[in-house]
Amino acid sequence: MDPILAEVYSTVLPAAPFVIAAYVGIWLALAVYAFVLSRRAKRTERDLGALKQALVAREEKLER
């Protein structure tokens, strides 16, 4: 094996678990963030539906 490659591999390979852990951590953080955003979007959509129903009920009450 080329001595330069041997030196590179001896430097890079011990750091591989840290690189893998960083990638896993980033993907996990992104997944949690996407989950939280989807929950908030559903809650907001539900609140908007309730507001629309309240507005329709109020308009019907005012028409009477």
Coordinates of N, CA and C in Angstrom, one line a residue:
M1 N 0.8 -1.2 0.0 CA 0.0 0.0 0.0 C 0.9 1.2 0.0
D2 N 0.4 2.2 -0.6 CA 1.1 3.5 -0.7 C 1.2 4.1 0.7
P3 N 2.4 4.6 1.0 CA 2.6 5.2 2.4 C 1.7 6.4 2.7
I4 N 1.4 7.1 1.6 CA 0.5 8.3 1.8 C -0.9 7.8 2.1
L5 N -1.4 6.8 1.4 CA -2.7 6.3 1.7 C -2.8 5.7 3.0
A6 N -1.7 5.0 3.4 CA -1.7 4.4 4.7 C -1.8 5.4 5.8
E7 N -1.2 6.6 5.6 CA -1.3 7.7 6.6 C -2.6 8.3 6.6
V8 N -3.2 8.4 5.5 CA -4.6 9.0 5.4 C -5.6 8.1 6.1
Y9 N -5.5 6.8 5.7 CA -6.4 5.8 6.3 C -6.2 5.7 7.9
S10 N -5.0 5.8 8.3 CA -4.8 5.8 9.8 C -5.4 7.0 10.5
T11 N -5.5 8.1 9.7 CA -6.1 9.3 10.3 C -7.6 9.3 10.2
V12 N -8.1 8.8 9.1 CA -9.6 8.9 8.8 C -10.3 7.8 9.5
L13 N -9.9 6.6 9.5 CA -10.6 5.4 10.0 C -10.9 5.5 11.5
P14 N -10.0 6.0 12.4 CA -10.4 6.1 13.8 C -11.5 7.2 14.0
A15 N -11.7 8.1 13.1 CA -12.7 9.1 13.2 C -14.1 8.7 12.7
A16 N -14.1 7.5 12.0 CA -15.3 7.1 11.3 C -16.5 7.0 12.3
P17 N -16.4 6.4 13.5 CA -17.6 6.4 14.4 C -18.1 7.8 14.7
F18 N -17.3 8.7 14.8 CA -17.7 10.1 15.1 C -18.5 10.7 13.9
V19 N -18.0 10.4 12.7 CA -18.7 10.9 11.5 C -20.0 10.3 11.4
I20 N -20.1 9.0 11.6 CA -21.4 8.2 11.5 C -22.3 8.7 12.6
A21 N -21.8 8.9 13.8 CA -22.7 9.5 14.9 C -23.2 10.8 14.6
A22 N -22.4 11.7 13.9 CA -22.8 13.0 13.5 C -23.9 12.9 12.5
Y23 N -23.8 12.1 11.5 CA -24.8 11.9 10.5 C -26.1 11.4 11.1
V24 N -26.0 10.4 12.0 CA -27.2 9.9 12.6 C -27.9 11.0 13.5
G25 N -27.1 11.8 14.2 CA -27.6 12.8 15.0 C -28.3 13.9 14.2
I26 N -27.8 14.2 13.1 CA -28.4 15.3 12.2 C -29.7 14.7 11.7
W27 N -29.7 13.5 11.2 CA -30.9 12.9 10.6 C -32.0 12.8 11.7
L28 N -31.6 12.4 12.9 CA -32.6 12.3 14.0 C -33.1 13.6 14.3
A29 N -32.3 14.7 14.4 CA -32.8 16.0 14.7 C -33.7 16.5 13.6
L30 N -33.4 16.2 12.4 CA -34.3 16.7 11.3 C -35.6 15.9 11.3
A31 N -35.6 14.6 11.7 CA -36.8 13.9 11.8 C -37.7 14.4 12.9
V32 N -37.1 14.7 14.0 CA -37.9 15.2 15.2 C -38.4 16.6 14.8
Y33 N -37.7 17.4 14.1 CA -38.1 18.8 13.7 C -39.3 18.7 12.7
A34 N -39.2 17.8 11.8 CA -40.3 17.6 10.8 C -41.6 17.1 11.5
F35 N -41.4 16.2 12.5 CA -42.5 15.7 13.3 C -43.2 16.8 14.1
V36 N -42.4 17.6 14.7 CA -43.0 18.7 15.5 C -43.7 19.7 14.6
L37 N -43.1 20.0 13.4 CA -43.8 20.9 12.5 C -45.1 20.3 12.0
S38 N -45.1 19.0 11.7 CA -46.4 18.4 11.2 C -47.5 18.5 12.3
R39 N -47.1 18.3 13.6 CA -48.0 18.3 14.7 C -48.6 19.7 14.8
R40 N -47.7 20.7 14.7 CA -48.1 22.1 14.8 C -49.0 22.5 13.6
A41 N -48.7 22.0 12.5 CA -49.6 22.3 11.3 C -51.0 21.7 11.4
K42 N -51.0 20.5 12.0 CA -52.3 19.9 12.2 C -53.1 20.6 13.2
R43 N -52.5 21.1 14.3 CA -53.1 21.8 15.4 C -53.6 23.2 14.8
T44 N -52.8 23.8 14.0 CA -53.2 25.1 13.4 C -54.4 24.9 12.4
E45 N -54.4 23.8 11.7 CA -55.5 23.5 10.8 C -56.8 23.2 11.5
R46 N -56.7 22.5 12.6 CA -57.8 22.3 13.5 C -58.4 23.6 14.1
D47 N -57.5 24.4 14.5 CA -57.9 25.7 15.1 C -58.6 26.6 14.0
L48 N -58.1 26.6 12.8 CA -58.7 27.3 11.7 C -60.1 26.8 11.4
G49 N -60.2 25.5 11.5 CA -61.6 24.9 11.2 C -62.6 25.3 12.3
A50 N -62.1 25.4 13.6 CA -63.0 25.8 14.7 C -63.3 27.3 14.5
L51 N -62.4 28.1 14.1 CA -62.7 29.5 13.9 C -63.7 29.7 12.8
K52 N -63.5 28.9 11.7 CA -64.5 29.1 10.6 C -65.9 28.7 11.0
Q53 N -66.0 27.6 11.8 CA -67.3 27.2 12.3 C -67.9 28.3 13.2
A54 N -67.1 28.8 14.1 CA -67.6 29.9 15.0 C -68.0 31.1 14.2
L55 N -67.3 31.4 13.1 CA -67.7 32.6 12.3 C -69.0 32.3 11.5
V56 N -69.2 31.1 11.0 CA -70.4 30.8 10.4 C -71.6 30.8 11.4
A57 N -71.4 30.3 12.6 CA -72.4 30.3 13.6 C -72.7 31.8 14.0
R58 N -71.7 32.6 14.1 CA -72.0 34.0 14.4 C -72.7 34.7 13.3
E59 N -72.4 34.5 12.1 CA -73.1 35.1 11.0 C -74.5 34.6 10.9
E60 N -74.8 33.4 11.2 CA -76.2 32.9 11.2 C -77.0 33.5 12.4
K61 N -76.3 33.7 13.5 CA -77.0 34.3 14.6 C -77.3 35.8 14.3
L62 N -76.4 36.5 13.6 CA -76.7 37.9 13.3 C -77.8 38.0 12.3
E63 N -77.9 37.1 11.4 CA -79.0 37.1 10.3 C -80.4 36.9 10.9
R64 N -80.5 36.3 12.0 CA -81.8 36.1 12.6 C -82.4 37.3 13.3

